[in-house]
Coordinates of N, CA and C and ligand atoms in Angstrom, one line a residue:
M1 N 1.0 -1.2 0.0 CA 0.1 0.2 0.1 C 0.9 1.3 0.0
E2 N 0.5 2.2 -0.7 CA 1.3 3.5 -1.0 C 1.5 4.2 0.4
K3 N 2.4 4.9 0.6 CA 2.6 6.0 1.8 C 1.7 7.2 1.4
L4 N 1.2 7.8 2.5 CA 0.5 8.8 2.4 C 1.2 10.1 2.1
T5 N 1.0 10.8 1.0 CA 1.7 11.9 0.7 C 1.0 13.2 0.7
G6 N 1.8 14.3 1.3 CA 1.0 15.5 1.3 C -0.1 15.4 2.3
L7 N -1.1 16.3 2.4 CA -1.9 16.3 3.5 C -3.3 15.7 3.2
K8 N -3.6 15.4 1.9 CA -4.8 14.9 1.6 C -5.0 13.6 2.0
K9 N -6.4 13.4 2.7 CA -6.5 12.0 3.4 C -7.0 11.0 2.3
I10 N -7.0 9.9 2.5 CA -7.3 8.7 1.6 C -8.9 8.5 1.6
K11 N -9.5 8.8 0.6 CA -11.0 8.8 0.5 C -11.3 7.2 0.8
T12 N -12.2 7.0 1.8 CA -12.6 5.6 2.3 C -13.9 5.3 2.4
A13 N -14.4 4.1 2.1 CA -15.6 3.7 2.4 C -15.6 2.5 3.4
V14 N -16.6 2.6 4.6 CA -16.8 1.4 5.4 C -18.0 0.8 5.0
F15 N -17.8 -0.7 4.9 CA -18.9 -1.4 4.7 C -19.4 -2.1 5.7
I16 N -20.7 -2.0 6.1 CA -21.3 -2.6 7.3 C -22.5 -3.4 7.1
S17 N -23.0 -4.3 8.0 CA -24.2 -4.9 8.1 C -25.0 -4.8 9.5
G18 N -24.3 -4.2 10.5 CA -24.9 -4.5 11.9 C -24.7 -3.1 12.6
A19 N -24.1 -3.4 14.1 CA -24.3 -2.3 15.0 C -23.4 -0.9 14.4
G20 N -22.4 -1.4 14.0 CA -21.4 -0.4 13.4 C -20.5 0.4 14.6
S21 N -20.3 -0.3 15.6 CA -19.5 0.4 16.4 C -18.0 0.4 16.0
N22 N -17.5 -0.3 15.1 CA -16.2 -0.3 14.4 C -16.3 1.2 13.6
L23 N -17.4 1.2 12.8 CA -17.6 2.3 12.0 C -17.5 3.6 12.8
K24 N -18.3 3.8 13.8 CA -18.1 4.8 14.7 C -16.8 5.1 15.1
N25 N -16.1 4.1 15.5 CA -14.6 4.3 16.0 C -13.9 4.7 14.7
L26 N -14.1 4.2 13.5 CA -13.4 4.6 12.5 C -13.7 6.1 12.1
I27 N -14.9 6.5 12.2 CA -15.2 7.7 12.0 C -14.6 8.8 12.8
E28 N -14.5 8.5 14.1 CA -13.8 9.4 15.1 C -12.3 9.5 14.9
F29 N -11.8 8.2 14.6 CA -10.2 8.4 14.4 C -10.0 9.1 13.0
S30 N -10.9 9.0 12.0 CA -10.6 9.7 10.8 C -10.8 11.1 10.9
Q31 N -11.3 11.8 11.9 CA -11.4 13.2 12.3 C -10.2 13.7 12.8
K32 N -9.4 12.8 13.4 CA -7.8 13.3 14.0 C -6.9 13.6 13.0
K33 N -6.3 14.5 13.3 CA -5.2 15.1 12.4 C -4.2 14.1 12.0
N34 N -4.0 13.1 12.7 CA -2.9 12.0 12.2 C -3.5 10.9 11.5
S35 N -4.9 11.1 11.2 CA -5.5 9.9 10.5 C -5.3 10.0 9.0
P36 N -4.9 8.9 8.2 CA -4.5 9.0 7.1 C -5.8 9.0 6.1
I37 N -6.8 8.6 6.6 CA -8.2 8.4 5.8 C -9.0 9.3 6.2
S38 N -10.1 9.5 5.4 CA -11.3 10.3 5.9 C -12.4 9.1 5.3
I39 N -13.5 9.2 6.1 CA -14.6 8.3 5.7 C -15.8 9.1 4.7
N40 N -15.8 8.7 3.7 CA -16.5 9.4 2.7 C -17.8 8.7 2.3
L41 N -18.0 7.5 2.7 CA -19.1 6.7 2.3 C -19.4 5.6 3.4
I42 N -20.7 5.2 3.5 CA -20.9 4.1 4.3 C -21.8 3.2 3.6
I43 N -21.5 2.0 3.3 CA -22.1 1.2 2.5 C -22.8 0.0 3.3
S44 N -24.0 -0.3 3.0 CA -24.6 -1.5 3.7 C -25.3 -2.2 2.8
N45 N -25.4 -3.7 3.2 CA -26.3 -4.6 2.4 C -27.8 -4.6 2.9
T46 N -27.9 -3.7 4.0 CA -29.2 -3.9 4.5 C -29.6 -2.7 5.2
N47 N -30.9 -2.3 5.0 CA -31.3 -1.2 5.6 C -31.7 -1.1 7.3
K48 N -31.4 -2.5 7.6 CA -31.5 -2.7 9.0 C -30.3 -2.5 9.8
A49 N -29.2 -2.3 9.1 CA -28.0 -2.0 9.9 C -28.1 -0.8 10.7
E50 N -28.0 -1.1 12.3 CA -28.2 -0.1 13.2 C -27.1 1.3 12.8
G51 N -25.9 0.4 12.5 CA -24.9 1.6 12.1 C -25.1 2.6 11.1
L52 N -26.1 2.5 10.4 CA -26.5 3.5 9.4 C -26.8 4.8 10.1
K53 N -27.2 4.8 11.2 CA -27.5 6.0 12.1 C -26.2 7.1 12.1
Y54 N -25.3 6.5 11.9 CA -23.9 7.5 12.1 C -23.6 8.2 10.7
A55 N -24.3 7.8 9.7 CA -24.3 8.5 8.5 C -24.8 9.7 8.7
H56 N -26.1 9.9 9.4 CA -26.7 11.1 9.9 C -26.0 11.9 10.8
K57 N -25.5 11.1 11.9 CA -24.9 11.8 12.9 C -23.6 12.5 12.4
F58 N -22.9 11.8 11.7 CA -21.5 12.6 11.3 C -21.7 13.2 9.8
N59 N -22.8 13.2 9.2 CA -22.9 13.9 7.9 C -22.1 13.2 6.9
I60 N -22.4 11.9 6.8 CA -21.5 11.0 5.8 C -22.6 10.4 4.8
K61 N -22.3 10.5 3.5 CA -23.1 9.7 2.5 C -23.2 8.2 2.7
K62 N -24.5 7.7 2.7 CA -24.7 6.5 3.0 C -25.5 5.5 1.7
K63 N -25.3 4.3 1.6 CA -26.0 3.8 0.4 C -26.2 2.4 0.6
I64 N -27.2 1.9 0.5 CA -27.8 0.5 0.6 C -27.9 -0.2 -0.6
F65 N -27.0 -1.4 -0.5 CA -27.2 -2.1 -1.8 C -27.8 -3.7 -1.4
C66 N -28.9 -3.7 -1.7 CA -29.7 -5.1 -1.4 C -29.3 -6.1 -2.3
Y67 N -28.5 -7.2 -1.8 CA -28.0 -8.3 -2.7 C -29.2 -9.2 -3.2
Q68 N -29.2 -9.2 -4.4 CA -30.0 -10.2 -5.2 C -29.1 -11.2 -6.2
N69 N -28.4 -10.4 -6.9 CA -27.5 -11.0 -7.9 C -26.2 -10.4 -7.7
N70 N -25.4 -11.1 -7.1 CA -24.3 -10.6 -6.5 C -23.3 -9.9 -7.5
K71 N -23.2 -10.3 -8.8 CA -22.5 -10.0 -9.9 C -23.0 -8.5 -10.2
V72 N -24.3 -8.4 -10.1 CA -24.9 -7.0 -10.7 C -24.6 -6.0 -9.6
I73 N -24.8 -6.5 -8.2 CA -24.7 -5.7 -7.2 C -23.2 -5.2 -6.9
E74 N -22.3 -6.1 -7.1 CA -20.8 -5.6 -7.0 C -20.5 -4.6 -8.2
K75 N -21.1 -4.9 -9.3 CA -20.6 -3.8 -10.5 C -21.3 -2.5 -10.1
N76 N -22.4 -2.5 -9.4 CA -23.0 -1.3 -9.2 C -22.4 -0.6 -8.0
I77 N -21.7 -1.3 -7.2 CA -21.1 -0.8 -6.0 C -19.6 -0.2 -6.4
L78 N -19.1 -0.9 -7.4 CA -17.8 -0.5 -8.0 C -18.1 0.9 -8.6
I79 N -19.2 0.9 -9.4 CA -19.7 2.2 -10.2 C -19.6 3.4 -9.2
F80 N -20.5 2.8 -8.0 CA -20.7 4.1 -7.0 C -19.2 4.3 -6.4
L81 N -18.4 3.6 -5.9 CA -17.1 3.9 -5.3 C -16.5 4.7 -6.2
K82 N -16.5 4.3 -7.4 CA -15.6 5.2 -8.5 C -16.4 6.8 -8.5
K83 N -17.6 6.8 -8.7 CA -18.2 7.8 -8.8 C -17.9 8.9 -7.6
H84 N -17.5 8.3 -6.3 CA -17.1 9.1 -5.1 C -15.8 9.1 -4.9
K85 N -14.9 8.6 -5.8 CA -13.4 8.6 -5.7 C -13.0 7.8 -4.4
I86 N -13.5 6.8 -4.2 CA -13.1 6.2 -3.2 C -12.0 5.2 -3.4
N87 N -10.9 5.4 -2.6 CA -9.5 4.6 -2.9 C -9.3 3.3 -1.9
F88 N -10.2 3.4 -1.1 CA -9.9 2.3 0.3 C -11.0 1.9 0.9
I89 N -11.1 0.7 1.3 CA -12.3 0.0 1.7 C -12.0 -0.5 3.0
C90 N -12.8 -0.4 4.3 CA -12.5 -0.9 5.4 C -14.0 -1.9 5.5
L91 N -13.9 -3.0 5.7 CA -14.9 -4.0 5.9 C -15.2 -3.9 7.8
A92 N -16.3 -3.7 8.1 CA -16.5 -3.6 9.7 C -17.9 -4.2 9.8
G93 N -17.8 -5.6 9.9 CA -18.9 -6.3 10.4 C -19.6 -6.4 9.1
F94 N -19.1 -6.5 7.9 CA -20.0 -6.6 6.6 C -20.0 -8.1 6.3
M95 N -21.4 -8.6 6.3 CA -21.6 -9.8 6.3 C -21.9 -10.5 4.9
K96 N -21.3 -9.8 3.8 CA -21.4 -10.4 2.4 C -20.0 -10.7 2.2
I97 N -19.5 -11.6 1.3 CA -18.4 -11.8 0.9 C -18.0 -11.4 -0.8
L98 N -17.1 -10.8 -0.7 CA -16.8 -10.1 -2.0 C -16.1 -10.9 -2.7
S99 N -16.5 -10.9 -4.0 CA -15.9 -11.9 -5.1 C -14.3 -11.5 -5.4
S100 N -13.6 -12.5 -5.9 CA -12.2 -12.1 -6.5 C -12.2 -11.2 -7.4
S101 N -13.2 -11.2 -8.3 CA -13.2 -10.1 -9.4 C -13.2 -8.6 -8.8
F102 N -14.3 -8.4 -7.7 CA -14.3 -7.3 -6.9 C -13.1 -6.8 -6.3
I103 N -12.6 -7.7 -5.7 CA -11.2 -7.5 -4.9 C -10.3 -7.0 -5.9
N104 N -9.9 -7.8 -7.2 CA -9.0 -7.5 -8.1 C -9.3 -6.2 -8.7
K105 N -10.6 -5.9 -9.0 CA -10.9 -4.4 -9.8 C -10.7 -3.3 -8.8
F106 N -10.7 -3.7 -7.4 CA -10.4 -2.6 -6.4 C -9.0 -2.4 -6.0
N107 N -8.4 -3.2 -6.8 CA -6.7 -3.4 -6.5 C -6.3 -3.7 -5.1
H108 N -7.1 -4.5 -4.5 CA -6.8 -4.9 -3.2 C -6.6 -4.2 -2.1
K109 N -7.2 -3.1 -2.4 CA -7.1 -2.2 -1.3 C -8.2 -2.3 -0.3
I110 N -8.5 -3.3 0.2 CA -9.5 -3.7 0.9 C -9.2 -4.4 2.2
I111 N -9.4 -4.0 3.4 CA -9.1 -4.6 4.7 C -10.2 -4.8 5.6
N112 N -10.2 -5.9 6.4 CA -11.3 -6.4 7.2 C -10.7 -6.4 8.6
I113 N -11.7 -6.4 9.7 CA -11.7 -6.7 11.1 C -12.3 -8.0 11.4
H114 N -11.5 -8.9 12.1 CA -12.2 -10.1 12.0 C -12.0 -10.4 13.8
P115 N -13.0 -10.9 14.5 CA -13.0 -11.1 15.9 C -12.2 -12.6 16.4
S116 N -11.3 -12.7 15.8 CA -10.3 -14.0 16.5 C -8.9 -13.5 15.9
L117 N -8.2 -14.5 16.6 CA -6.6 -14.5 16.1 C -6.6 -15.4 14.9
L118 N -6.7 -14.8 13.8 CA -6.6 -15.7 12.7 C -5.3 -16.3 12.7
P119 N -4.7 -17.3 12.0 CA -5.9 -18.4 11.3 C -7.0 -19.0 11.9
K120 N -6.8 -18.9 13.3 CA -7.8 -19.6 14.3 C -9.2 -19.0 13.8
Y121 N -10.2 -20.0 13.7 CA -11.8 -19.2 13.8 C -12.1 -18.3 12.6
K122 N -11.9 -18.7 11.5 CA -12.4 -18.2 10.3 C -13.6 -18.2 10.3
G123 N -14.4 -17.3 9.7 CA -16.0 -17.4 9.7 C -16.6 -17.0 10.9
L124 N -17.9 -17.4 11.0 CA -18.7 -16.9 12.2 C -18.6 -17.6 13.7
N125 N -19.2 -17.1 14.6 CA -19.4 -17.7 16.0 C -18.1 -17.8 16.5
T126 N -17.1 -17.0 16.5 CA -15.7 -17.0 16.7 C -15.5 -17.2 18.4
H127 N -16.5 -16.3 19.1 CA -16.3 -16.5 20.5 C -16.8 -17.8 21.1
E128 N -17.9 -18.2 20.4 CA -18.4 -19.4 21.0 C -17.4 -20.8 20.8
R129 N -16.7 -20.7 19.6 CA -15.9 -21.6 19.4 C -14.7 -21.6 20.2
A130 N -14.1 -20.3 20.7 CA -13.0 -20.1 21.8 C -13.3 -20.6 23.0
M131 N -14.6 -20.4 23.5 CA -15.1 -20.6 24.7 C -15.1 -22.4 24.7
R132 N -15.8 -22.8 23.7 CA -15.9 -24.4 23.7 C -14.7 -25.1 23.8
N133 N -13.5 -24.4 23.0 CA -12.4 -25.1 23.1 C -11.4 -24.8 24.4
K134 N -12.0 -24.0 25.3 CA -11.4 -23.6 26.7 C -10.1 -23.0 26.2
D135 N -10.0 -22.1 25.2 CA -8.8 -21.3 24.9 C -8.5 -20.4 25.9
K136 N -7.1 -20.2 26.1 CA -6.9 -19.2 27.2 C -6.6 -17.8 26.8
F137 N -6.5 -17.5 25.4 CA -6.6 -16.3 24.8 C -7.5 -16.1 23.6
A138 N -7.9 -14.8 23.5 CA -8.9 -14.5 22.4 C -8.2 -13.3 21.7
G139 N -8.9 -12.9 20.6 CA -8.3 -11.5 20.1 C -8.9 -11.2 18.9
C140 N -8.2 -10.3 18.1 CA -8.8 -9.8 16.8 C -7.7 -9.4 15.7
T141 N -7.9 -9.6 14.6 CA -6.9 -9.5 13.4 C -7.6 -8.5 12.6
V142 N -6.6 -7.4 11.9 CA -7.1 -7.0 10.7 C -6.0 -7.3 9.9
H143 N -6.8 -7.5 8.6 CA -6.0 -8.3 7.3 C -6.7 -7.9 6.0
Y144 N -5.8 -7.9 4.9 CA -6.2 -7.6 3.8 C -7.2 -8.8 3.4
V145 N -8.1 -8.1 2.6 CA -9.3 -9.0 2.0 C -8.7 -9.8 0.7
A146 N -8.7 -11.2 1.0 CA -8.5 -11.9 -0.2 C -9.8 -12.8 -0.5
A147 N -9.6 -13.5 -1.8 CA -10.8 -14.2 -2.1 C -11.3 -15.3 -1.2
K148 N -10.4 -15.9 -0.6 CA -10.8 -17.0 0.5 C -11.3 -16.4 1.6
L149 N -12.1 -16.5 2.4 CA -12.8 -15.9 3.4 C -11.6 -15.9 4.6
D150 N -11.5 -14.7 5.2 CA -10.8 -14.4 6.3 C -9.2 -15.1 6.3
S151 N -8.6 -15.0 5.0 CA -7.4 -15.6 4.8 C -6.3 -14.6 4.1
G152 N -6.7 -13.4 4.0 CA -5.6 -12.4 3.6 C -4.6 -12.2 4.4
K153 N -3.6 -11.6 3.8 CA -2.3 -11.3 4.6 C -2.6 -10.5 5.8
I154 N -2.2 -10.9 7.1 CA -2.4 -10.2 8.3 C -1.6 -9.0 8.4
I155 N -2.2 -8.0 8.8 CA -1.5 -6.5 9.1 C -1.3 -6.4 10.6
M156 N -2.3 -6.8 11.4 CA -2.1 -6.6 12.9 C -2.9 -7.4 13.6
Q157 N -2.6 -7.8 14.8 CA -3.5 -8.6 15.6 C -3.3 -8.2 17.2
K158 N -4.3 -8.4 18.1 CA -4.3 -7.9 19.4 C -5.0 -9.1 20.2
K159 N -4.3 -9.3 21.3 CA -4.8 -10.5 22.1 C -5.1 -10.2 23.5
I160 N -6.0 -10.8 24.0 CA -6.4 -10.6 25.3 C -6.7 -12.1 26.1
K161 N -6.6 -12.1 27.4 CA -6.7 -13.3 28.2 C -8.3 -13.4 28.3
I162 N -8.6 -14.8 28.3 CA -10.1 -15.3 28.5 C -10.2 -15.6 30.0
A163 N -11.0 -14.8 30.8 CA -11.0 -15.0 32.2 C -12.0 -16.2 32.4
A164 N -11.7 -16.6 33.7 CA -12.5 -18.0 34.0 C -14.1 -17.6 34.1
K165 N -14.5 -16.4 34.3 CA -16.0 -16.1 34.3 C -16.4 -15.6 33.0
D166 N -15.7 -15.6 31.9 CA -16.1 -15.2 30.5 C -17.2 -16.2 30.0
N167 N -17.9 -15.6 29.3 CA -18.8 -16.5 28.3 C -18.9 -15.9 26.9
A168 N -19.4 -16.5 26.0 CA -19.2 -15.8 24.7 C -19.7 -14.3 24.6
I169 N -20.6 -14.1 25.4 CA -21.2 -12.7 25.3 C -20.2 -11.7 25.9
S170 N -19.5 -11.9 27.2 CA -18.6 -11.1 27.7 C -17.4 -11.1 27.0
L171 N -17.1 -12.1 26.5 CA -15.7 -12.2 25.5 C -16.0 -11.4 24.2
A172 N -17.0 -11.4 23.6 CA -17.4 -10.6 22.5 C -17.1 -9.0 22.8
K173 N -17.9 -8.7 23.9 CA -17.6 -7.3 24.3 C -16.2 -6.9 24.7
N174 N -15.4 -7.9 25.4 CA -13.9 -7.4 25.6 C -13.2 -7.2 24.3
V175 N -13.7 -8.4 23.3 CA -12.8 -8.3 22.0 C -13.1 -7.1 21.2
L176 N -14.5 -6.6 21.3 CA -14.8 -5.5 20.6 C -14.0 -4.4 21.1
K177 N -13.8 -4.2 22.4 CA -13.0 -3.0 22.9 C -11.7 -3.0 22.3
I178 N -11.1 -4.2 22.1 CA -9.5 -4.2 21.6 C -9.7 -4.1 20.0
E179 N -10.8 -4.4 19.4 CA -11.1 -4.1 17.9 C -10.9 -2.5 17.7
H180 N -11.5 -1.8 18.6 CA -11.7 -0.4 18.6 C -10.1 0.2 18.6
K181 N -9.3 -0.5 19.2 CA -7.9 0.2 19.3 C -7.0 -0.3 18.2
L182 N -7.5 -1.7 17.7 CA -6.6 -2.1 16.6 C -6.8 -1.8 15.3
Y183 N -8.0 -1.4 14.9 CA -8.4 -1.1 13.6 C -7.6 0.2 13.2
P184 N -7.6 1.3 13.9 CA -7.0 2.4 13.7 C -5.3 2.1 13.7
E185 N -5.0 1.4 14.6 CA -3.6 1.2 14.6 C -3.2 0.5 13.2
A186 N -3.9 -0.3 12.9 CA -3.6 -1.1 11.5 C -3.4 -0.2 10.4
I187 N -4.4 0.8 10.5 CA -4.7 1.7 9.2 C -3.3 2.7 9.4
L188 N -3.0 3.0 10.5 CA -1.7 3.9 10.7 C -0.5 3.0 10.2
K189 N -0.6 1.6 10.4 CA 0.7 0.8 10.0 C 0.9 0.9 8.6
I190 N -0.5 0.8 7.9 CA -0.4 0.7 6.5 C 0.1 2.1 5.8
F191 N -0.4 2.9 6.2 CA -0.3 4.3 5.6 C 0.8 5.3 6.3
G192 N 1.2 4.9 7.4 CA 2.1 5.8 8.1 C 3.4 6.0 7.7
Ligands
GRF201 C1 -17.2 -7.3 14.9 O1 -16.8 -8.0 16.1 C2 -16.2 -7.5 13.8 O2 -14.9 -7.8 14.1 C3 -16.9 -8.5 13.1 O3 -18.2 -8.2 13.3 C4 -18.4 -7.2 14.2 C5 -19.2 -6.0 13.9 O4 -19.4 -5.2 15.0 N1 -16.4 -8.7 11.7 P1 -19.8 -3.8 14.9 O5 -20.9 -3.6 13.8 O6 -18.4 -3.0 14.3 O7 -20.1 -3.2 16.1

């Protein structure tokens, strides 16, 4: 990924499907002077994503793409991103899998946050799986998006201890807290 040159921030779109706590965190980060990115677009695959409220709150353009035919939708998303001169994508709880064609066309400038210490627990229900396996540690990973789910090059990870009293819900909360630290740090690492 190229280094940041001059004062211009990298126009970024955040893709969400749910609560959007990472989105909110990235928006707040983007408003800091040292942030290499600006958040110019919020994209969701559903109008039920709670995180869409941050579009209004922070005055950021939002767009919902309801998936029926993946190929057509991805084509429309690409056109929309181009129209808004978006150069970078952060996935933050986006529940759709992007095709390799989309990833290639966007020049691999797509990153994701995943709530496990990859390569452990790709896919869903990461915290339940960590609890079931009686893991001692959990964590989160920011990685480049590749065609294979949760398998792209790892940028950064953060680790926490799983306490004896933890369950999948408390663990999810604790991991989310470190996700909010890790995502900006990983972006600074990429462009810093
Ligand atoms: C996070 O745990 C993220 O790692 C995963 O989905 C969750 C999204 O949470 N990919 P939020 O919508 O950012 O609050």
